[in-house]
Amino acid sequence: MDGNVPLTQQTQQPSQEMADLPLSQETFHALWATLQNDVTSGSILQDPVQVNLQNYDFGTNVIQENQVEFQVEQIQMEPHIPNLSIIPSMPSLPSMPSLPNMNSEGSFLDQLNSALPPQAGTDQTPGHNMPSSTGYASATEPATSPPPSFSPPPNNQQLPSNVEYPGDYAFEINLGQPTSQAAKSVSWTYSPTLKKLFVDRDKPCPIQFKTTSAPPPNCFIRVLPIFKQAENLAEVVSRCPNHVGSPQDYSKDHLVLCSDPATMYYTDLQSARHSLVVPYTVPQVGTEFSKYLFTFKCFISCVGGLNRRKIQLVFTLENETGSILGRQVLDVRVCACPGRDRKTEEKSFEKSKAPQKKPLKRGPSKVTSVVGLTSFSKKAKKDEETFLIEVQGREKYELLMKIKESLDLMDCVAPNQISQYRQQQAQQQMRLNHQIREELRRYYRKKPKKAGGNENKK
Amino acid sequence: MDGNVPLTQQTQQPSQEMADLPLSQETFHALWATLQNDVTSGSILQDPVQVNLQNYDFGTNVIQENQVEFQVEQIQMEPHIPNLSIIPSMPSLPSMPSLPNMNSEGSFLDQLNSALPPQAGTDQTPGHNMPSSTGYASATEPATSPPPSFSPPPNNQQLPSNVEYPGDYAFEINLGQPTSQAAKSVSWTYSPTLKKLFVDRDKPCPIQFKTTSAPPPNCFIRVLPIFKQAENLAEVVSRCPNHVGSPQDYSKDHLVLCSDPATMYYTDLQSARHSLVVPYTVPQVGTEFSKYLFTFKCFISCVGGLNRRKIQLVFTLENETGSILGRQVLDVRVCACPGRDRKTEEKSFEKSKAPQKKPLKRGPSKVTSVVGLTSFSKKAKKDEETFLIEVQGREKYELLMKIKESLDLMDCVAPNQISQYRQQQAQQQMRLNHQIREELRRYYRKKPKKAGGNENKK
DNA sequence: GCACAAGTCG
DNA sequence: CGACTTGTGC
Ligand SMILES: [Zn+2]
Ligand SMILES: [Zn+2]
């Protein structure tokens, strides 16, 4: 994917040896600003994987030594890199099978613009602290080494990849022990069966990462939200009007935020996609995973935003030059009731597969009716009470009888056959409901004479 | 309320004799701009009615002859009129009993600011272009002249009045013939019982006005939306972030828009409330009402906006100086399903009162039966046949009864009679059940099992 | 126009 | 945490 820039901290001029910390957003912008004159637009470095690997020779751009990182950054972020004076060597992208390519991310220029009011300092979001901007930054990131050469074909129009690719370091994500059942009022819960995370809006949610072997130094993790359905894949995932952050906020349009102070928010100039990048720190000694807290600023149902479209997060482990070392994808549903919704989805999920085996399509109506009625004499169930309903009018009577009939059928069904029966019933019921509805419609239509009548249908 | 300004159209300098057409928003702003130097800030002219009637002598302010209208306007709009150089004689407000006071409306200054791009010209809605406010300020308020004396305590904080006051001209609003029942998919429907309008968002809705006698020339109607509940009354009603109009739009924050081309949108500087003003034209000869089309840009449920809080529209008939001649209030619910929601609300409405007298709480099972037993004999309708349905199992029985009830209720629609119906039914059923049970008991005793008889299959 | 979906109130 | 509310898909 896109490059990104692990520069050494606070170093004004990028030093090759790299610091461990990425530049602060401010510093970054400041530095970037110095480059503006030289560069017009960068181009996004993406791993061209799936779609097209052609246009790779972006490497022709040159970046000045001491500005390397930025250059790289820009190169990767900006789509059409017009004129870069210096070009570090870009490590050629490994041509792994599934080396995917997400769209480019972070457009520095983009951010720069909005960053104008530097005093705004806090980029946090509301309750969180993300970088957005200003704040802290400057001190942290020295520029790293000069980007080597690189060939980058920014196939911008390309859609982000959501192909899982553990890669050489076996990059994996984890959400804690598989909470068997969604506790009711938790702010987040993960469904192993659905491989989906259910989170409440604006609530911190821990997501862990690990690699079997230690990846190269200065690696980082990029988080890019995308729409799951193909129809929406091309659309950029961003916050709805109700939840956009303040103008000075670098992450104002980012759906996903990370509490890590070193987080940087990007908006790719070309694709306009909003992603975040956070340095990947190897797990603490003794622990298996490195944990990060993420928050989501919009419900998947937000009008004018996600608008009830499923999304997923693409986590990419990238090295300091932006090459993708691994990728993991996570389905996410940001909703007000994670527990309820998880349960609901798991339920409909199993239901969606089980029913498959049987003769779903049940022939037209009555057939069934025949069934139960006479054949089974199930009659009154043992000890059940018997009631009588007095009905006035044949029409109503027949209508009710039809319903009763269906209810009776439920009883006649052998327990073990219930599922099968249900399927039939479902169809039949449906049909029946329709019939009934029609009958009622007719019924009401007739009756209504009463003038003005229909005030209230109870 | 506030004054407002029926100026002659396009006249650069306001003529006293008035034209019939109000100024276009642009013209208005332009003119207003010329006045800026003289005026600093106006003050809202409110009819202090209910709250406090004190500060009435705004009249002391003097306005230059040829600027009368504007002056008035401003005076009425702006809260603290610091210094107006000229002060026209302000007609003293009639101290009618219920001369209410809404907050001030239209802040010209406000609009002026946003009006910057005068080309926006059209104040119509739709896409709407109404004025907005923001930013502009400084220009508008020159320090004006030394304010004459005036006592006006602009009780700005005062809440808008929602007291109906037909006034001397018997100002009334009308929504067409009382559609007895909300047609299903209509874009709007009015409930006479609830005295409430149900409208779909962004759909034109006709509202008519009339006055028994002809009001003075150049009168206008102001429409101001307010929250119905006391807790929210102080909050300004405006569009949610998802539905705000474009920045150049004068009416970008206005919930209510009017299709009349002469409509002007105001945002009071002091109260920040958004209202619209449209010239009141007497009904066409032969017609009883003057009709206007209004559209609502937000659902009452809009997040970050109305946020599911009830609202109402305050319509005030004002003369050219802004004095209120009459006021009418209308409850409005902007929703996606006007028909459904009207029905729902009417239902819960009657339910809320009817139930009071009777044992509403439907206790589990039999309890109810106790009630009425004997009293009502409503029985079978006239000539209809009577049938008996034997049902096994309480569950099914209750289910069927529920359906039967709804069917029966359809006939005796009278809402208020529902509770009564229930009682009767309960008793009858009970009685019947008892009888039958007795009969059956006897029957079985005679003819062993089998018989049960009532297979009932129709 | 029904029924589901999903945020929110109590 | 249940139930209602209420916009939207079908
Ligand atoms: Zn949102
Ligand atoms: Zn809205």
Tab-separated table of N, CA and C in Angstrom, chain B residues 334-437:
chain	number	residue	atom	x	y	z
B	334	VAL	N	-42.904	15.839	11.145
B	334	VAL	CA	-42.303	15.564	9.846
B	334	VAL	C	-41.754	14.143	9.956
B	335	CYS	N	-42.325	13.243	9.222
B	335	CYS	CA	-41.891	11.849	9.308
B	335	CYS	C	-41.997	11.140	7.965
B	336	ALA	N	-41.444	9.973	7.889
B	336	ALA	CA	-41.439	9.224	6.632
B	336	ALA	C	-42.785	8.588	6.300
B	337	CYS	N	-43.587	8.341	7.287
B	337	CYS	CA	-44.882	7.703	7.062
B	337	CYS	C	-46.014	8.476	7.747
B	338	PRO	N	-46.408	9.570	7.157
B	338	PRO	CA	-47.454	10.406	7.746
B	338	PRO	C	-48.719	9.615	8.071
B	339	GLY	N	-49.144	8.780	7.141
B	339	GLY	CA	-50.355	8.009	7.349
B	339	GLY	C	-50.241	7.075	8.541
B	340	ARG	N	-49.194	6.304	8.531
B	340	ARG	CA	-49.003	5.355	9.616
B	340	ARG	C	-48.921	6.062	10.965
B	341	ASP	N	-48.105	7.077	10.993
B	341	ASP	CA	-47.904	7.765	12.247
B	341	ASP	C	-49.144	8.496	12.743
B	342	ARG	N	-49.930	8.988	11.825
B	342	ARG	CA	-51.138	9.678	12.251
B	342	ARG	C	-52.042	8.651	12.921
B	343	LYS	N	-52.155	7.537	12.278
B	343	LYS	CA	-53.023	6.497	12.806
B	343	LYS	C	-52.545	6.080	14.202
B	344	THR	N	-51.271	5.854	14.275
B	344	THR	CA	-50.680	5.455	15.559
B	344	THR	C	-50.950	6.477	16.654
B	345	GLU	N	-50.726	7.727	16.320
B	345	GLU	CA	-50.927	8.745	17.346
B	345	GLU	C	-52.384	8.916	17.733
B	346	GLU	N	-53.241	8.795	16.758
B	346	GLU	CA	-54.662	8.949	17.078
B	346	GLU	C	-55.103	7.790	17.963
B	347	LYS	N	-54.565	6.672	17.667
B	347	LYS	CA	-54.917	5.494	18.445
B	347	LYS	C	-54.482	5.652	19.896
B	348	SER	N	-53.233	5.968	20.067
B	348	SER	CA	-52.740	6.104	21.436
B	348	SER	C	-53.410	7.282	22.132
B	349	PHE	N	-53.885	8.196	21.325
B	349	PHE	CA	-54.532	9.358	21.904
B	349	PHE	C	-55.852	8.961	22.558
B	350	GLU	N	-56.673	8.300	21.805
B	350	GLU	CA	-57.962	7.917	22.365
B	350	GLU	C	-57.759	6.924	23.494
B	351	LYS	N	-56.788	6.126	23.288
B	351	LYS	CA	-56.492	5.115	24.292
B	351	LYS	C	-56.120	5.782	25.606
B	352	SER	N	-55.408	6.861	25.462
B	352	SER	CA	-54.940	7.546	26.659
B	352	SER	C	-56.070	8.128	27.479
B	353	LYS	N	-57.170	8.371	26.847
B	353	LYS	CA	-58.254	8.940	27.643
B	353	LYS	C	-59.311	7.903	28.002
B	354	ALA	N	-59.734	7.164	27.017
B	354	ALA	CA	-60.763	6.164	27.246
B	354	ALA	C	-60.425	5.225	28.401
B	355	PRO	N	-59.329	4.624	28.329
B	355	PRO	CA	-58.897	3.644	29.315
B	355	PRO	C	-59.003	4.110	30.748
B	356	GLN	N	-58.998	5.363	30.920
B	356	GLN	CA	-58.991	5.874	32.263
B	356	GLN	C	-60.063	5.291	33.154
B	357	LYS	N	-61.225	5.235	32.638
B	357	LYS	CA	-62.348	4.800	33.436
B	357	LYS	C	-62.380	3.320	33.740
B	358	LYS	N	-61.959	2.546	32.857
B	358	LYS	CA	-62.067	1.121	33.062
B	358	LYS	C	-60.799	0.429	33.507
B	359	PRO	N	-60.950	-0.778	33.822
B	359	PRO	CA	-59.797	-1.584	34.237
B	359	PRO	C	-58.977	-1.864	33.003
B	360	LEU	N	-58.141	-0.955	32.698
B	360	LEU	CA	-57.363	-1.117	31.497
B	360	LEU	C	-56.459	-2.316	31.514
B	361	LYS	N	-55.773	-2.399	32.562
B	361	LYS	CA	-54.807	-3.459	32.690
B	361	LYS	C	-55.492	-4.759	32.429
B	362	ARG	N	-55.060	-5.324	31.375
B	362	ARG	CA	-55.667	-6.589	31.053
B	362	ARG	C	-54.888	-7.608	31.831
B	363	GLY	N	-55.432	-8.071	32.830
B	363	GLY	CA	-54.690	-9.033	33.637
B	363	GLY	C	-54.611	-10.308	32.878
B	364	PRO	N	-53.772	-11.161	33.316
B	364	PRO	CA	-53.620	-12.435	32.637
B	364	PRO	C	-54.958	-13.138	32.638
B	365	SER	N	-55.129	-13.841	31.645
B	365	SER	CA	-56.351	-14.618	31.488
B	365	SER	C	-57.634	-14.118	32.111
B	366	LYS	N	-58.336	-15.003	32.583
B	366	LYS	CA	-59.681	-14.780	33.061
B	366	LYS	C	-60.077	-13.537	33.815
B	367	VAL	N	-59.238	-12.999	34.495
B	367	VAL	CA	-59.594	-11.862	35.305
B	367	VAL	C	-60.690	-11.008	34.697
B	368	THR	N	-60.381	-10.503	33.588
B	368	THR	CA	-61.307	-9.635	32.924
B	368	THR	C	-62.717	-10.121	32.917
B	369	SER	N	-62.800	-11.323	32.650
B	369	SER	CA	-64.127	-11.881	32.526
B	369	SER	C	-65.041	-11.335	33.588
B	370	VAL	N	-64.520	-11.177	34.719
B	370	VAL	CA	-65.329	-10.702	35.816
B	370	VAL	C	-66.156	-9.488	35.455
B	371	VAL	N	-65.533	-8.577	34.922
B	371	VAL	CA	-66.199	-7.338	34.610
B	371	VAL	C	-67.639	-7.482	34.174
B	372	GLY	N	-67.952	-6.662	33.316
B	372	GLY	CA	-69.306	-6.539	32.835
B	372	GLY	C	-70.300	-7.637	32.713
B	373	LEU	N	-69.881	-8.757	32.594
B	373	LEU	CA	-70.846	-9.815	32.331
B	373	LEU	C	-72.220	-9.443	31.816
B	374	THR	N	-73.011	-9.094	32.645
B	374	THR	CA	-74.392	-8.851	32.240
B	374	THR	C	-74.718	-7.545	31.523
B	375	SER	N	-74.192	-6.542	31.985
B	375	SER	CA	-74.562	-5.250	31.424
B	375	SER	C	-74.776	-5.158	29.916
B	376	PHE	N	-73.753	-5.341	29.176
B	376	PHE	CA	-73.949	-5.167	27.730
B	376	PHE	C	-74.400	-6.437	27.040
B	377	SER	N	-75.261	-6.260	26.136
B	377	SER	CA	-75.739	-7.442	25.429
B	377	SER	C	-75.503	-7.285	23.945
B	378	LYS	N	-74.586	-6.499	23.634
B	378	LYS	CA	-74.419	-6.158	22.237
B	378	LYS	C	-74.528	-7.315	21.261
B	379	LYS	N	-74.126	-8.431	21.687
B	379	LYS	CA	-74.380	-9.604	20.871
B	379	LYS	C	-74.100	-9.541	19.384
B	380	ALA	N	-74.767	-10.448	18.737
B	380	ALA	CA	-74.570	-10.553	17.295
B	380	ALA	C	-75.197	-9.368	16.591
B	381	LYS	N	-74.564	-9.026	15.531
B	381	LYS	CA	-75.095	-7.888	14.801
B	381	LYS	C	-76.330	-8.297	14.052
B	382	LYS	N	-77.343	-7.673	14.412
B	382	LYS	CA	-78.568	-7.925	13.676
B	382	LYS	C	-78.748	-9.355	13.206
B	383	ASP	N	-78.867	-9.392	11.947
B	383	ASP	CA	-79.147	-10.623	11.236
B	383	ASP	C	-78.019	-11.615	10.999
B	384	GLU	N	-76.862	-11.383	11.504
B	384	GLU	CA	-75.783	-12.300	11.143
B	384	GLU	C	-75.868	-13.656	11.829
B	385	GLU	N	-75.385	-14.661	11.102
B	385	GLU	CA	-75.405	-16.015	11.641
B	385	GLU	C	-74.401	-16.103	12.775
B	386	THR	N	-74.557	-17.074	13.585
B	386	THR	CA	-73.628	-17.243	14.689
B	386	THR	C	-72.975	-18.618	14.586
B	387	PHE	N	-71.690	-18.644	14.805
B	387	PHE	CA	-70.959	-19.916	14.733
B	387	PHE	C	-70.178	-20.124	16.011
B	388	LEU	N	-69.757	-21.330	16.183
B	388	LEU	CA	-68.932	-21.603	17.356
B	388	LEU	C	-67.668	-22.299	16.885
B	389	ILE	N	-66.576	-21.879	17.421
B	389	ILE	CA	-65.310	-22.509	17.045
B	389	ILE	C	-64.735	-23.137	18.299
B	390	GLU	N	-64.438	-24.373	18.195
B	390	GLU	CA	-63.865	-25.027	19.369
B	390	GLU	C	-62.353	-24.989	19.203
B	391	VAL	N	-61.709	-24.549	20.184
B	391	VAL	CA	-60.255	-24.432	20.103
B	391	VAL	C	-59.569	-25.175	21.236
B	392	GLN	N	-58.535	-25.889	20.895
B	392	GLN	CA	-57.809	-26.609	21.940
B	392	GLN	C	-56.543	-25.852	22.301
B	393	GLY	N	-56.422	-25.554	23.526
B	393	GLY	CA	-55.205	-24.867	23.967
B	393	GLY	C	-55.388	-23.369	24.092
B	394	ARG	N	-55.021	-22.895	25.241
B	394	ARG	CA	-55.174	-21.468	25.497
B	394	ARG	C	-54.409	-20.594	24.524
B	395	GLU	N	-53.235	-21.048	24.175
B	395	GLU	CA	-52.424	-20.230	23.288
B	395	GLU	C	-53.146	-19.909	21.990
B	396	LYS	N	-53.581	-20.955	21.376
B	396	LYS	CA	-54.275	-20.772	20.113
B	396	LYS	C	-55.544	-19.952	20.322
B	397	TYR	N	-56.186	-20.285	21.380
B	397	TYR	CA	-57.427	-19.604	21.692
B	397	TYR	C	-57.219	-18.088	21.803
B	398	GLU	N	-56.222	-17.746	22.575
B	398	GLU	CA	-55.970	-16.322	22.760
B	398	GLU	C	-55.584	-15.648	21.455
B	399	LEU	N	-54.857	-16.405	20.693
B	399	LEU	CA	-54.423	-15.829	19.434
B	399	LEU	C	-55.623	-15.545	18.542
B	400	LEU	N	-56.451	-16.532	18.447
B	400	LEU	CA	-57.642	-16.370	17.613
B	400	LEU	C	-58.552	-15.270	18.148
B	401	MET	N	-58.658	-15.234	19.434
B	401	MET	CA	-59.518	-14.224	20.024
B	401	MET	C	-59.017	-12.824	19.706
B	402	LYS	N	-57.719	-12.733	19.681
B	402	LYS	CA	-57.131	-11.426	19.407
B	402	LYS	C	-57.534	-10.988	17.995
B	403	ILE	N	-57.486	-11.948	17.132
B	403	ILE	CA	-57.830	-11.632	15.750
B	403	ILE	C	-59.311	-11.326	15.624
B	404	LYS	N	-60.080	-12.145	16.275
B	404	LYS	CA	-61.527	-11.935	16.215
B	404	LYS	C	-61.878	-10.554	16.767
B	405	GLU	N	-61.195	-10.216	17.813
B	405	GLU	CA	-61.455	-8.923	18.419
B	405	GLU	C	-61.219	-7.802	17.419
B	406	SER	N	-60.103	-7.923	16.748
B	406	SER	CA	-59.797	-6.864	15.799
B	406	SER	C	-60.847	-6.806	14.705
B	407	LEU	N	-61.288	-7.962	14.313
B	407	LEU	CA	-62.310	-7.985	13.275
B	407	LEU	C	-63.589	-7.342	13.781
B	408	ASP	N	-63.973	-7.717	14.956
B	408	ASP	CA	-65.187	-7.160	15.515
B	408	ASP	C	-65.089	-5.662	15.697
B	409	LEU	N	-63.931	-5.271	16.157
B	409	LEU	CA	-63.760	-3.839	16.402
B	409	LEU	C	-63.883	-3.026	15.128
B	410	MET	N	-63.525	-3.636	14.070
B	410	MET	CA	-63.608	-2.909	12.815
B	410	MET	C	-65.025	-2.404	12.618
B	411	ASP	N	-65.934	-3.215	13.003
B	411	ASP	CA	-67.323	-2.836	12.823
B	411	ASP	C	-67.775	-1.723	13.749
B	412	CYS	N	-67.420	-1.904	14.966
B	412	CYS	CA	-67.865	-0.876	15.900
B	412	CYS	C	-66.777	0.140	16.112
B	413	VAL	N	-66.300	0.569	15.071
B	413	VAL	CA	-65.208	1.473	15.140
B	413	VAL	C	-65.093	2.458	16.253
B	414	ALA	N	-66.131	2.928	16.730
B	414	ALA	CA	-65.972	4.008	17.684
B	414	ALA	C	-64.845	3.695	18.636
B	415	PRO	N	-63.870	4.389	18.522
B	415	PRO	CA	-62.655	4.194	19.324
B	415	PRO	C	-62.969	4.155	20.791
B	416	ASN	N	-63.634	5.135	21.176
B	416	ASN	CA	-63.934	5.229	22.599
B	416	ASN	C	-64.723	4.016	23.058
B	417	GLN	N	-65.241	3.301	22.114
B	417	GLN	CA	-66.059	2.161	22.509
B	417	GLN	C	-65.244	0.896	22.661
B	418	ILE	N	-64.041	0.973	22.250
B	418	ILE	CA	-63.225	-0.225	22.337
B	418	ILE	C	-63.147	-0.822	23.730
B	419	SER	N	-62.880	0.020	24.659
B	419	SER	CA	-62.745	-0.525	26.006
B	419	SER	C	-64.066	-1.168	26.432
B	420	GLN	N	-65.090	-0.520	26.055
B	420	GLN	CA	-66.402	-1.016	26.432
B	420	GLN	C	-66.585	-2.402	25.801
B	421	TYR	N	-66.247	-2.425	24.554
B	421	TYR	CA	-66.359	-3.674	23.803
B	421	TYR	C	-65.634	-4.795	24.510
B	422	ARG	N	-64.444	-4.466	24.919
B	422	ARG	CA	-63.640	-5.490	25.578
B	422	ARG	C	-64.341	-6.073	26.792
B	423	GLN	N	-64.919	-5.194	27.508
B	423	GLN	CA	-65.582	-5.666	28.719
B	423	GLN	C	-66.723	-6.618	28.374
B	424	GLN	N	-67.503	-6.171	27.456
B	424	GLN	CA	-68.646	-6.993	27.067
B	424	GLN	C	-68.161	-8.358	26.638
B	425	GLN	N	-67.239	-8.295	25.718
B	425	GLN	CA	-66.703	-9.515	25.166
B	425	GLN	C	-66.247	-10.465	26.250
B	426	ALA	N	-65.490	-9.910	27.118
B	426	ALA	CA	-64.925	-10.733	28.173
B	426	ALA	C	-66.024	-11.477	28.918
B	427	GLN	N	-67.016	-10.728	29.259
B	427	GLN	CA	-68.097	-11.328	30.026
B	427	GLN	C	-68.813	-12.409	29.231
B	428	GLN	N	-69.125	-12.033	28.045
B	428	GLN	CA	-69.836	-12.989	27.215
B	428	GLN	C	-69.056	-14.263	27.030
B	429	GLN	N	-67.837	-14.067	26.680
B	429	GLN	CA	-67.011	-15.245	26.461
B	429	GLN	C	-67.011	-16.133	27.683
B	430	MET	N	-66.864	-15.452	28.754
B	430	MET	CA	-66.798	-16.191	29.983
B	430	MET	C	-68.068	-16.991	30.201
B	431	ARG	N	-69.115	-16.250	30.018
B	431	ARG	CA	-70.405	-16.882	30.230
B	431	ARG	C	-70.528	-18.078	29.297
B	432	LEU	N	-70.190	-17.787	28.087
B	432	LEU	CA	-70.310	-18.826	27.081
B	432	LEU	C	-69.456	-20.039	27.454
B	433	ASN	N	-68.247	-19.738	27.778
B	433	ASN	CA	-67.359	-20.838	28.126
B	433	ASN	C	-67.937	-21.666	29.261
B	434	HIS	N	-68.475	-20.941	30.178
B	434	HIS	CA	-69.038	-21.649	31.310
B	434	HIS	C	-70.175	-22.551	30.882
B	435	GLN	N	-71.013	-21.943	30.113
B	435	GLN	CA	-72.179	-22.694	29.664
B	435	GLN	C	-71.761	-23.945	28.936
B	436	ILE	N	-70.953	-23.707	27.952
B	436	ILE	CA	-70.498	-24.815	27.133
B	436	ILE	C	-69.811	-25.858	27.956
B	437	ARG	N	-68.981	-25.391	28.813
B	437	ARG	CA	-68.241	-26.358	29.602
B	437	ARG	C	-69.227	-27.253	30.333
